[in-house]
PDB file of C-alpha atoms and ligand atoms in Angstrom:
ATOM      1  CA  MET A   1       0.066   0.012   0.077  1.00  0.00           C
ATOM      2  CA  GLU A   2       1.284   3.456  -0.819  1.00  0.00           C
ATOM      3  CA  TYR A   3       2.194   5.684   2.120  1.00  0.00           C
ATOM      4  CA  LYS A   4      -0.481   8.244   1.195  1.00  0.00           C
ATOM      5  CA  THR A   5      -3.152   5.592   1.223  1.00  0.00           C
ATOM      6  CA  ILE A   6      -1.951   4.275   4.691  1.00  0.00           C
ATOM      7  CA  LEU A   7      -2.111   7.759   5.998  1.00  0.00           C
ATOM      8  CA  ASN A   8      -5.585   8.461   4.623  1.00  0.00           C
ATOM      9  CA  ASN A   9      -6.845   5.347   6.209  1.00  0.00           C
ATOM     10  CA  ILE A  10      -5.426   6.196   9.657  1.00  0.00           C
ATOM     11  CA  ASN A  11      -6.957   9.721   9.431  1.00  0.00           C
ATOM     12  CA  LYS A  12     -10.304   8.557   8.157  1.00  0.00           C
ATOM     13  CA  LYS A  13     -13.253   9.356  10.446  1.00  0.00           C
ATOM     14  CA  TYR A  14     -16.259   7.041  10.708  1.00  0.00           C
ATOM     15  CA  ASP A  15     -19.719   8.085  11.405  1.00  0.00           C
ATOM     16  CA  ASN A  16     -21.622   5.478  13.465  1.00  0.00           C
ATOM     17  CA  ARG A  17     -24.887   7.507  13.629  1.00  0.00           C
ATOM     18  CA  PRO A  18     -27.745   5.434  12.159  1.00  0.00           C
ATOM     19  CA  ILE A  19     -29.428   5.744   8.766  1.00  0.00           C
ATOM     20  CA  ALA A  20     -33.084   5.967   9.254  1.00  0.00           C
ATOM     21  CA  PHE A  21     -35.876   4.708   6.949  1.00  0.00           C
ATOM     22  CA  PHE A  22     -39.532   5.290   7.046  1.00  0.00           C
ATOM     23  CA  ASP A  23     -42.676   4.420   5.152  1.00  0.00           C
ATOM     24  CA  SER A  24     -46.444   3.744   5.964  1.00  0.00           C
ATOM     25  CA  GLY A  25     -45.711   0.126   6.630  1.00  0.00           C
ATOM     26  CA  VAL A  26     -43.525  -2.719   5.271  1.00  0.00           C
ATOM     27  CA  GLY A  27     -42.993  -1.273   1.848  1.00  0.00           C
ATOM     28  CA  GLY A  28     -39.891   0.594   2.788  1.00  0.00           C
ATOM     29  CA  LEU A  29     -38.186  -2.680   3.559  1.00  0.00           C
ATOM     30  CA  THR A  30     -37.835  -3.264  -0.110  1.00  0.00           C
ATOM     31  CA  VAL A  31     -35.567  -0.193  -0.087  1.00  0.00           C
ATOM     32  CA  PHE A  32     -33.957  -1.183   3.314  1.00  0.00           C
ATOM     33  CA  GLU A  33     -32.824  -4.617   2.334  1.00  0.00           C
ATOM     34  CA  LYS A  34     -31.064  -3.302  -0.770  1.00  0.00           C
ATOM     35  CA  VAL A  35     -29.262  -0.631   1.220  1.00  0.00           C
ATOM     36  CA  LYS A  36     -28.342  -3.063   3.937  1.00  0.00           C
ATOM     37  CA  LYS A  37     -26.875  -5.331   1.390  1.00  0.00           C
ATOM     38  CA  ILE A  38     -24.397  -2.680  -0.076  1.00  0.00           C
ATOM     39  CA  LEU A  39     -23.835  -0.888   3.272  1.00  0.00           C
ATOM     40  CA  PRO A  40     -23.474  -3.814   5.668  1.00  0.00           C
ATOM     41  CA  ASP A  41     -21.484  -1.838   8.229  1.00  0.00           C
ATOM     42  CA  GLU A  42     -24.104   0.730   8.918  1.00  0.00           C
ATOM     43  CA  ASN A  43     -26.561   1.030  11.826  1.00  0.00           C
ATOM     44  CA  PHE A  44     -30.167   1.413  10.969  1.00  0.00           C
ATOM     45  CA  LEU A  45     -33.477   2.648  12.212  1.00  0.00           C
ATOM     46  CA  TYR A  46     -36.816   1.803  10.600  1.00  0.00           C
ATOM     47  CA  PHE A  47     -40.255   3.418  11.250  1.00  0.00           C
ATOM     48  CA  GLY A  48     -43.397   1.907   9.778  1.00  0.00           C
ATOM     49  CA  ASP A  49     -46.339   4.217  10.367  1.00  0.00           C
ATOM     50  CA  THR A  50     -48.796   1.349  10.263  1.00  0.00           C
ATOM     51  CA  LYS A  51     -51.473   3.246  12.184  1.00  0.00           C
ATOM     52  CA  ASN A  52     -51.833   5.755   9.321  1.00  0.00           C
ATOM     53  CA  MET A  53     -51.397   3.300   6.460  1.00  0.00           C
ATOM     54  CA  PRO A  54     -52.353   3.671   3.508  1.00  0.00           C
ATOM     55  CA  TYR A  55     -50.590   7.006   2.825  1.00  0.00           C
ATOM     56  CA  GLY A  56     -51.760   6.981  -0.727  1.00  0.00           C
ATOM     57  CA  GLU A  57     -55.316   7.922   0.400  1.00  0.00           C
ATOM     58  CA  LYS A  58     -54.404  10.739   2.775  1.00  0.00           C
ATOM     59  CA  THR A  59     -54.365  14.535   2.242  1.00  0.00           C
ATOM     60  CA  GLU A  60     -51.410  16.684   1.808  1.00  0.00           C
ATOM     61  CA  SER A  61     -51.745  18.309   5.307  1.00  0.00           C
ATOM     62  CA  GLN A  62     -52.118  14.775   6.918  1.00  0.00           C
ATOM     63  CA  LEU A  63     -49.028  13.510   5.085  1.00  0.00           C
ATOM     64  CA  ILE A  64     -47.064  16.573   6.193  1.00  0.00           C
ATOM     65  CA  THR A  65     -48.035  16.016   9.779  1.00  0.00           C
ATOM     66  CA  PHE A  66     -47.047  12.278   9.611  1.00  0.00           C
ATOM     67  CA  ALA A  67     -43.718  12.910   7.900  1.00  0.00           C
ATOM     68  CA  ASP A  68     -42.744  15.815  10.207  1.00  0.00           C
ATOM     69  CA  ARG A  69     -43.427  13.746  13.327  1.00  0.00           C
ATOM     70  CA  ILE A  70     -41.242  10.904  11.945  1.00  0.00           C
ATOM     71  CA  PHE A  71     -38.446  13.316  11.057  1.00  0.00           C
ATOM     72  CA  LYS A  72     -38.507  14.760  14.579  1.00  0.00           C
ATOM     73  CA  PHE A  73     -38.411  11.283  16.045  1.00  0.00           C
ATOM     74  CA  PHE A  74     -35.326  10.556  13.939  1.00  0.00           C
ATOM     75  CA  GLU A  75     -33.695  13.761  14.965  1.00  0.00           C
ATOM     76  CA  GLU A  76     -34.036  12.684  18.613  1.00  0.00           C
ATOM     77  CA  LYS A  77     -32.386   9.450  17.716  1.00  0.00           C
ATOM     78  CA  ASN A  78     -29.438  11.339  16.087  1.00  0.00           C
ATOM     79  CA  ALA A  79     -29.806   9.927  12.591  1.00  0.00           C
ATOM     80  CA  LYS A  80     -27.256  11.001  10.113  1.00  0.00           C
ATOM     81  CA  ALA A  81     -29.528  10.670   7.119  1.00  0.00           C
ATOM     82  CA  VAL A  82     -33.245   9.749   6.501  1.00  0.00           C
ATOM     83  CA  VAL A  83     -34.254   7.724   3.598  1.00  0.00           C
ATOM     84  CA  MET A  84     -37.930   8.431   2.461  1.00  0.00           C
ATOM     85  CA  ALA A  85     -38.604   4.884   1.421  1.00  0.00           C
ATOM     86  CA  CYS A  86     -42.108   5.961   0.424  1.00  0.00           C
ATOM     87  CA  ASN A  87     -43.049   7.461  -3.002  1.00  0.00           C
ATOM     88  CA  THR A  88     -46.174   9.137  -1.574  1.00  0.00           C
ATOM     89  CA  THR A  89     -44.374  11.280   1.037  1.00  0.00           C
ATOM     90  CA  SER A  90     -41.497  12.007  -1.380  1.00  0.00           C
ATOM     91  CA  ALA A  91     -44.152  13.334  -3.922  1.00  0.00           C
ATOM     92  CA  ILE A  92     -46.220  15.380  -1.434  1.00  0.00           C
ATOM     93  CA  THR A  93     -44.022  16.343   1.461  1.00  0.00           C
ATOM     94  CA  TYR A  94     -40.388  16.453   0.560  1.00  0.00           C
ATOM     95  CA  GLU A  95     -40.295  19.957  -1.084  1.00  0.00           C
ATOM     96  CA  LYS A  96     -42.193  21.424   1.881  1.00  0.00           C
ATOM     97  CA  LEU A  97     -40.120  19.789   4.564  1.00  0.00           C
ATOM     98  CA  LYS A  98     -36.769  19.317   3.207  1.00  0.00           C
ATOM     99  CA  ASN A  99     -34.932  22.267   4.895  1.00  0.00           C
ATOM    100  CA  ASN A 100     -36.396  21.744   8.332  1.00  0.00           C
ATOM    101  CA  TYR A 101     -34.048  19.160   9.871  1.00  0.00           C
ATOM    102  CA  ASN A 102     -30.342  18.601  10.695  1.00  0.00           C
ATOM    103  CA  PHE A 103     -29.823  15.500   8.581  1.00  0.00           C
ATOM    104  CA  LYS A 104     -29.440  14.599   4.915  1.00  0.00           C
ATOM    105  CA  ILE A 105     -32.829  13.508   3.463  1.00  0.00           C
ATOM    106  CA  PHE A 106     -33.040  11.088   0.519  1.00  0.00           C
ATOM    107  CA  PRO A 107     -36.518  11.112  -1.191  1.00  0.00           C
ATOM    108  CA  ILE A 108     -37.005   8.146  -3.571  1.00  0.00           C
ATOM    109  CA  ILE A 109     -38.778   9.793  -6.559  1.00  0.00           C
ATOM    110  CA  GLN A 110     -36.291  12.789  -6.780  1.00  0.00           C
ATOM    111  CA  SER A 111     -33.340  10.323  -6.476  1.00  0.00           C
ATOM    112  CA  VAL A 112     -34.339   7.810  -9.175  1.00  0.00           C
ATOM    113  CA  CYS A 113     -35.939   9.843 -11.948  1.00  0.00           C
ATOM    114  CA  GLU A 114     -32.635  10.876 -13.719  1.00  0.00           C
ATOM    115  CA  THR A 115     -31.766   7.208 -14.165  1.00  0.00           C
ATOM    116  CA  LEU A 116     -35.320   6.438 -15.382  1.00  0.00           C
ATOM    117  CA  ALA A 117     -35.211   9.319 -17.733  1.00  0.00           C
ATOM    118  CA  ARG A 118     -31.966   8.115 -19.313  1.00  0.00           C
ATOM    119  CA  MET A 119     -32.857   4.572 -20.124  1.00  0.00           C
ATOM    120  CA  SER A 120     -32.141   4.289 -23.782  1.00  0.00           C
ATOM    121  CA  ASP A 121     -34.520   1.433 -24.526  1.00  0.00           C
ATOM    122  CA  VAL A 122     -37.606   3.217 -23.160  1.00  0.00           C
ATOM    123  CA  LYS A 123     -39.899   5.464 -25.156  1.00  0.00           C
ATOM    124  CA  LYS A 124     -43.114   4.706 -23.263  1.00  0.00           C
ATOM    125  CA  LEU A 125     -42.908   4.454 -19.577  1.00  0.00           C
ATOM    126  CA  GLY A 126     -45.775   3.112 -17.366  1.00  0.00           C
ATOM    127  CA  VAL A 127     -45.863   4.214 -13.668  1.00  0.00           C
ATOM    128  CA  ILE A 128     -48.090   2.368 -11.202  1.00  0.00           C
ATOM    129  CA  ALA A 129     -48.374   4.194  -7.921  1.00  0.00           C
ATOM    130  CA  THR A 130     -50.789   5.248  -5.105  1.00  0.00           C
ATOM    131  CA  PRO A 131     -53.608   7.604  -5.811  1.00  0.00           C
ATOM    132  CA  ALA A 132     -51.738  10.530  -4.063  1.00  0.00           C
ATOM    133  CA  THR A 133     -48.516   9.926  -6.101  1.00  0.00           C
ATOM    134  CA  VAL A 134     -50.400   9.701  -9.329  1.00  0.00           C
ATOM    135  CA  ASN A 135     -52.364  12.862  -8.586  1.00  0.00           C
ATOM    136  CA  SER A 136     -49.156  14.770  -7.861  1.00  0.00           C
ATOM    137  CA  HIS A 137     -47.619  13.771 -11.223  1.00  0.00           C
ATOM    138  CA  ALA A 138     -44.332  13.745  -9.469  1.00  0.00           C
ATOM    139  CA  TYR A 139     -42.832  11.125 -11.712  1.00  0.00           C
ATOM    140  CA  SER A 140     -43.811  13.025 -14.933  1.00  0.00           C
ATOM    141  CA  ARG A 141     -42.512  16.279 -13.602  1.00  0.00           C
ATOM    142  CA  GLU A 142     -39.085  14.791 -12.370  1.00  0.00           C
ATOM    143  CA  ILE A 143     -38.567  12.679 -15.520  1.00  0.00           C
ATOM    144  CA  ALA A 144     -39.182  15.699 -17.780  1.00  0.00           C
ATOM    145  CA  LYS A 145     -36.309  17.638 -16.110  1.00  0.00           C
ATOM    146  CA  TYR A 146     -33.916  15.149 -17.926  1.00  0.00           C
ATOM    147  CA  ASN A 147     -35.858  13.910 -20.845  1.00  0.00           C
ATOM    148  CA  GLN A 148     -39.052  15.292 -22.516  1.00  0.00           C
ATOM    149  CA  ASP A 149     -39.244  12.612 -25.199  1.00  0.00           C
ATOM    150  CA  ILE A 150     -40.504   9.802 -22.956  1.00  0.00           C
ATOM    151  CA  GLN A 151     -44.202   9.270 -23.024  1.00  0.00           C
ATOM    152  CA  ILE A 152     -45.502   8.594 -19.510  1.00  0.00           C
ATOM    153  CA  PHE A 153     -48.686   6.987 -18.234  1.00  0.00           C
ATOM    154  CA  GLU A 154     -49.319   7.111 -14.482  1.00  0.00           C
ATOM    155  CA  LEU A 155     -51.884   4.784 -13.069  1.00  0.00           C
ATOM    156  CA  ALA A 156     -53.282   4.453  -9.531  1.00  0.00           C
ATOM    157  CA  ALA A 157     -53.490   0.958  -7.932  1.00  0.00           C
ATOM    158  CA  PRO A 158     -55.427   1.904  -4.698  1.00  0.00           C
ATOM    159  CA  LYS A 159     -55.913  -1.612  -3.452  1.00  0.00           C
ATOM    160  CA  TRP A 160     -52.371  -2.971  -3.759  1.00  0.00           C
ATOM    161  CA  VAL A 161     -50.942  -1.604  -0.487  1.00  0.00           C
ATOM    162  CA  ARG A 162     -53.638  -3.179   1.628  1.00  0.00           C
ATOM    163  CA  ILE A 163     -53.165  -6.564  -0.185  1.00  0.00           C
ATOM    164  CA  VAL A 164     -49.537  -6.484   0.920  1.00  0.00           C
ATOM    165  CA  GLU A 165     -50.143  -5.193   4.453  1.00  0.00           C
ATOM    166  CA  GLU A 166     -52.944  -7.636   5.047  1.00  0.00           C
ATOM    167  CA  HIS A 167     -50.838 -10.588   3.509  1.00  0.00           C
ATOM    168  CA  ARG A 168     -53.621 -11.447   0.973  1.00  0.00           C
ATOM    169  CA  ILE A 169     -51.138 -11.531  -1.982  1.00  0.00           C
ATOM    170  CA  ASN A 170     -52.118 -14.913  -3.407  1.00  0.00           C
ATOM    171  CA  GLN A 171     -55.884 -14.837  -2.741  1.00  0.00           C
ATOM    172  CA  PRO A 172     -58.059 -15.080  -5.942  1.00  0.00           C
ATOM    173  CA  GLN A 173     -59.710 -11.677  -5.248  1.00  0.00           C
ATOM    174  CA  SER A 174     -56.248 -10.064  -4.842  1.00  0.00           C
ATOM    175  CA  ILE A 175     -55.090 -11.571  -8.083  1.00  0.00           C
ATOM    176  CA  GLU A 176     -58.230 -10.199  -9.861  1.00  0.00           C
ATOM    177  CA  GLN A 177     -57.534  -6.805  -8.478  1.00  0.00           C
ATOM    178  CA  ILE A 178     -53.982  -6.809  -9.660  1.00  0.00           C
ATOM    179  CA  GLU A 179     -54.982  -8.081 -13.171  1.00  0.00           C
ATOM    180  CA  GLU A 180     -57.553  -5.290 -13.512  1.00  0.00           C
ATOM    181  CA  ILE A 181     -54.777  -2.716 -13.190  1.00  0.00           C
ATOM    182  CA  LEU A 182     -52.358  -4.481 -15.347  1.00  0.00           C
ATOM    183  CA  ASP A 183     -54.973  -4.728 -18.098  1.00  0.00           C
ATOM    184  CA  ILE A 184     -55.396  -1.063 -18.157  1.00  0.00           C
ATOM    185  CA  MET A 185     -51.641  -0.603 -18.199  1.00  0.00           C
ATOM    186  CA  GLN A 186     -51.202  -3.009 -21.081  1.00  0.00           C
ATOM    187  CA  ASP A 187     -53.467  -0.834 -23.335  1.00  0.00           C
ATOM    188  CA  PHE A 188     -50.841   1.827 -23.106  1.00  0.00           C
ATOM    189  CA  ASN A 189     -48.154  -0.742 -24.321  1.00  0.00           C
ATOM    190  CA  PRO A 190     -45.310   0.446 -22.231  1.00  0.00           C
ATOM    191  CA  ASP A 191     -41.633  -0.508 -22.738  1.00  0.00           C
ATOM    192  CA  LYS A 192     -41.103  -0.638 -18.958  1.00  0.00           C
ATOM    193  CA  ILE A 193     -43.499  -0.261 -15.898  1.00  0.00           C
ATOM    194  CA  VAL A 194     -42.127   1.544 -12.733  1.00  0.00           C
ATOM    195  CA  LEU A 195     -43.280  -0.057  -9.551  1.00  0.00           C
ATOM    196  CA  ALA A 196     -43.634   3.451  -7.969  1.00  0.00           C
ATOM    197  CA  CYS A 197     -44.785   2.409  -4.438  1.00  0.00           C
ATOM    198  CA  THR A 198     -42.467   0.638  -2.310  1.00  0.00           C
ATOM    199  CA  HIS A 199     -45.036  -1.899  -1.338  1.00  0.00           C
ATOM    200  CA  TYR A 200     -45.518  -3.288  -5.012  1.00  0.00           C
ATOM    201  CA  PRO A 201     -42.314  -5.321  -5.296  1.00  0.00           C
ATOM    202  CA  TYR A 202     -43.901  -7.712  -2.756  1.00  0.00           C
ATOM    203  CA  LEU A 203     -46.378  -8.470  -5.561  1.00  0.00           C
ATOM    204  CA  LEU A 204     -43.867  -9.300  -8.249  1.00  0.00           C
ATOM    205  CA  ASN A 205     -44.576 -13.240  -8.154  1.00  0.00           C
ATOM    206  CA  VAL A 206     -48.188 -12.379  -9.125  1.00  0.00           C
ATOM    207  CA  LEU A 207     -47.302  -9.566 -11.521  1.00  0.00           C
ATOM    208  CA  LYS A 208     -45.016 -11.650 -13.558  1.00  0.00           C
ATOM    209  CA  LYS A 209     -47.737 -14.036 -14.333  1.00  0.00           C
ATOM    210  CA  PHE A 210     -49.406 -11.387 -16.456  1.00  0.00           C
ATOM    211  CA  ILE A 211     -46.479  -9.402 -17.751  1.00  0.00           C
ATOM    212  CA  ALA A 212     -42.841 -10.496 -18.214  1.00  0.00           C
ATOM    213  CA  ARG A 213     -40.749  -9.822 -15.044  1.00  0.00           C
ATOM    214  CA  ASP A 214     -38.101  -7.855 -17.005  1.00  0.00           C
ATOM    215  CA  LYS A 215     -40.710  -5.142 -17.946  1.00  0.00           C
ATOM    216  CA  PHE A 216     -41.058  -4.173 -14.325  1.00  0.00           C
ATOM    217  CA  ILE A 217     -38.629  -1.760 -12.619  1.00  0.00           C
ATOM    218  CA  ASP A 218     -38.112  -1.689  -8.899  1.00  0.00           C
ATOM    219  CA  PRO A 219     -36.476   1.733  -8.620  1.00  0.00           C
ATOM    220  CA  SER A 220     -35.061   1.045  -5.180  1.00  0.00           C
ATOM    221  CA  ILE A 221     -32.063  -0.634  -6.851  1.00  0.00           C
ATOM    222  CA  TYR A 222     -30.952   2.778  -8.322  1.00  0.00           C
ATOM    223  CA  PHE A 223     -32.075   4.457  -4.983  1.00  0.00           C
ATOM    224  CA  ALA A 224     -29.891   2.201  -2.747  1.00  0.00           C
ATOM    225  CA  GLN A 225     -26.783   2.946  -5.102  1.00  0.00           C
ATOM    226  CA  ASN A 226     -27.381   6.692  -4.969  1.00  0.00           C
ATOM    227  CA  ILE A 227     -27.557   6.585  -1.150  1.00  0.00           C
ATOM    228  CA  LYS A 228     -24.218   4.682  -0.933  1.00  0.00           C
ATOM    229  CA  ASN A 229     -22.585   7.022  -3.501  1.00  0.00           C
ATOM    230  CA  TYR A 230     -23.585  10.144  -1.495  1.00  0.00           C
ATOM    231  CA  LEU A 231     -22.592   8.805   1.842  1.00  0.00           C
ATOM    232  CA  THR A 232     -19.170   7.680   0.437  1.00  0.00           C
ATOM    233  CA  GLU A 233     -18.454  10.920  -1.368  1.00  0.00           C
ATOM    234  CA  HIS A 234     -19.333  12.811   1.759  1.00  0.00           C
ATOM    235  CA  ASN A 235     -17.251  10.664   4.109  1.00  0.00           C
ATOM    236  CA  MET A 236     -20.305   9.700   6.065  1.00  0.00           C
ATOM    237  CA  LEU A 237     -19.831   5.910   6.253  1.00  0.00           C
ATOM    238  CA  ASN A 238     -19.600   3.743   9.289  1.00  0.00           C
ATOM    239  CA  ASN A 239     -17.102   0.873   9.550  1.00  0.00           C
ATOM    240  CA  HIS A 240     -18.768  -1.407  12.147  1.00  0.00           C
ATOM    241  CA  PHE A 241     -22.347  -2.703  12.417  1.00  0.00           C
ATOM    242  CA  GLU A 242     -23.818  -2.581  15.895  1.00  0.00           C
ATOM    243  CA  TYR A 243     -27.581  -2.454  15.651  1.00  0.00           C
ATOM    244  CA  GLU A 244     -30.838  -2.160  13.606  1.00  0.00           C
ATOM    245  CA  LYS A 245     -33.986  -1.176  15.280  1.00  0.00           C
ATOM    246  CA  PHE A 246     -37.621  -1.304  13.941  1.00  0.00           C
ATOM    247  CA  PHE A 247     -40.573   0.865  15.119  1.00  0.00           C
ATOM    248  CA  VAL A 248     -44.186   0.840  14.291  1.00  0.00           C
ATOM    249  CA  SER A 249     -47.185   3.049  15.227  1.00  0.00           C
ATOM    250  CA  SER A 250     -49.582   0.004  15.452  1.00  0.00           C
ATOM    251  CA  ASN A 251     -49.768  -3.796  15.334  1.00  0.00           C
ATOM    252  CA  PRO A 252     -46.132  -4.967  15.581  1.00  0.00           C
ATOM    253  CA  GLU A 253     -47.165  -8.730  15.089  1.00  0.00           C
ATOM    254  CA  ASN A 254     -48.715  -7.821  11.734  1.00  0.00           C
ATOM    255  CA  PHE A 255     -45.642  -5.882  10.601  1.00  0.00           C
ATOM    256  CA  LYS A 256     -43.458  -8.799  11.296  1.00  0.00           C
ATOM    257  CA  THR A 257     -45.678 -11.278   9.303  1.00  0.00           C
ATOM    258  CA  ALA A 258     -46.218  -8.983   6.415  1.00  0.00           C
ATOM    259  CA  SER A 259     -42.608  -8.013   6.006  1.00  0.00           C
ATOM    260  CA  GLU A 260     -41.275 -11.738   5.821  1.00  0.00           C
ATOM    261  CA  LEU A 261     -41.240 -11.728   2.056  1.00  0.00           C
ATOM    262  CA  PHE A 262     -38.557  -9.108   2.077  1.00  0.00           C
ATOM    263  CA  TYR A 263     -36.823  -8.976   5.331  1.00  0.00           C
ATOM    264  CA  LYS A 264     -36.937 -11.358   8.392  1.00  0.00           C
ATOM    265  CA  LEU A 265     -37.092  -9.381  11.666  1.00  0.00           C
ATOM    266  CA  GLN A 266     -35.303 -11.036  14.621  1.00  0.00           C
ATOM    267  CA  GLU A 267     -37.792  -9.733  17.002  1.00  0.00           C
ATOM    268  CA  LEU A 268     -41.141  -7.709  17.085  1.00  0.00           C
ATOM    269  CA  PRO A 269     -40.793  -4.011  16.292  1.00  0.00           C
ATOM    270  CA  ALA A 270     -41.237  -1.646  19.147  1.00  0.00           C
ATOM    271  CA  LEU A 271     -44.592   0.163  19.289  1.00  0.00           C
ATOM    272  CA  VAL A 272     -44.373   3.872  19.540  1.00  0.00           C
ATOM    273  CA  ASN A 273     -46.874   6.734  19.623  1.00  0.00           C
ATOM    274  CA  LEU A 274     -45.675   9.843  17.925  1.00  0.00           C
ATOM    275  CA  GLU A 275     -48.891  11.776  18.281  1.00  0.00           C
ATOM    276  CA  ASN A 276     -48.083  13.861  21.417  1.00  0.00           C
TER     277      ASN A 276
HETATM  278  N1  DGL B   1     -45.162   2.520   0.284  1.00  0.00           N
HETATM  279  C1  DGL B   1     -45.603   3.923   0.091  1.00  0.00           C
HETATM  280  C2  DGL B   1     -45.263   4.421  -1.277  1.00  0.00           C
HETATM  281  O1  DGL B   1     -44.129   4.136  -1.816  1.00  0.00           O
HETATM  282  C3  DGL B   1     -46.965   4.294   0.749  1.00  0.00           C
HETATM  283  C4  DGL B   1     -48.004   3.309   0.351  1.00  0.00           C
HETATM  284  C5  DGL B   1     -49.403   3.726   1.151  1.00  0.00           C
HETATM  285  O2  DGL B   1     -49.305   3.671   2.271  1.00  0.00           O
HETATM  286  O3  DGL B   1     -50.284   3.949   0.417  1.00  0.00           O
HETATM  287  O4  DGL B   1     -45.933   5.229  -1.708  1.00  0.00           O
END
């Protein structure tokens, strides 16, 4: 090893404060497990706001209240960064809240749209998301910043989040509700379809029965890489894993069961009330 590299390693400071994640429920774990895989030395916090799920049916002012409470909770826990592992709050609350806290915030939509916009094989892009995300047109707006030639069709799938949270993925009625949405999307004939709600990758085994797996994009893959790049460039990495802690605002047992497809929790998440 060169003398300079050795010296750099000796002087390197590590940041053992946790990276915190939040979502309305288990959806954000689809992001969390990818980040954990590529940043195994980090400490983590995760908050699932299960009491207020589904976020996709809430108003802007409700979503701002929920997100602000969670950010403050993470501030108390001394997080170095907060990952908005939720498309809905990224679309509706990020711009309003982004300057209010003392940590770095990573919003999923704003972080991945440049990559989506630059995919050379995509002229028609389908986006399936919650009603609030679709109504905000956040994906169309963000992608247009980088590429105005992509045709985008945003479609809401209001029932899909509950199918995941209530672990009804393989029930015939759920499969029908999934197919209904995919039929509408197929009429648009997209080159790729973005799963623009972090809950939707839980449904991939059903989705791929109707449309080829490689048409679906789970944007959390790009998101995780962006997070790693930023923390590396800003010298914010940790070098030694000590803990990961999960919190929910209701029903810890249900969270543990629903999450199993993506991440097996060692113990029940802690129940916390952020309302007062
Ligand atoms: N998983 C979240 C998202 O990505 C929220 C889903 C919901 O609670 O409606 O939008």
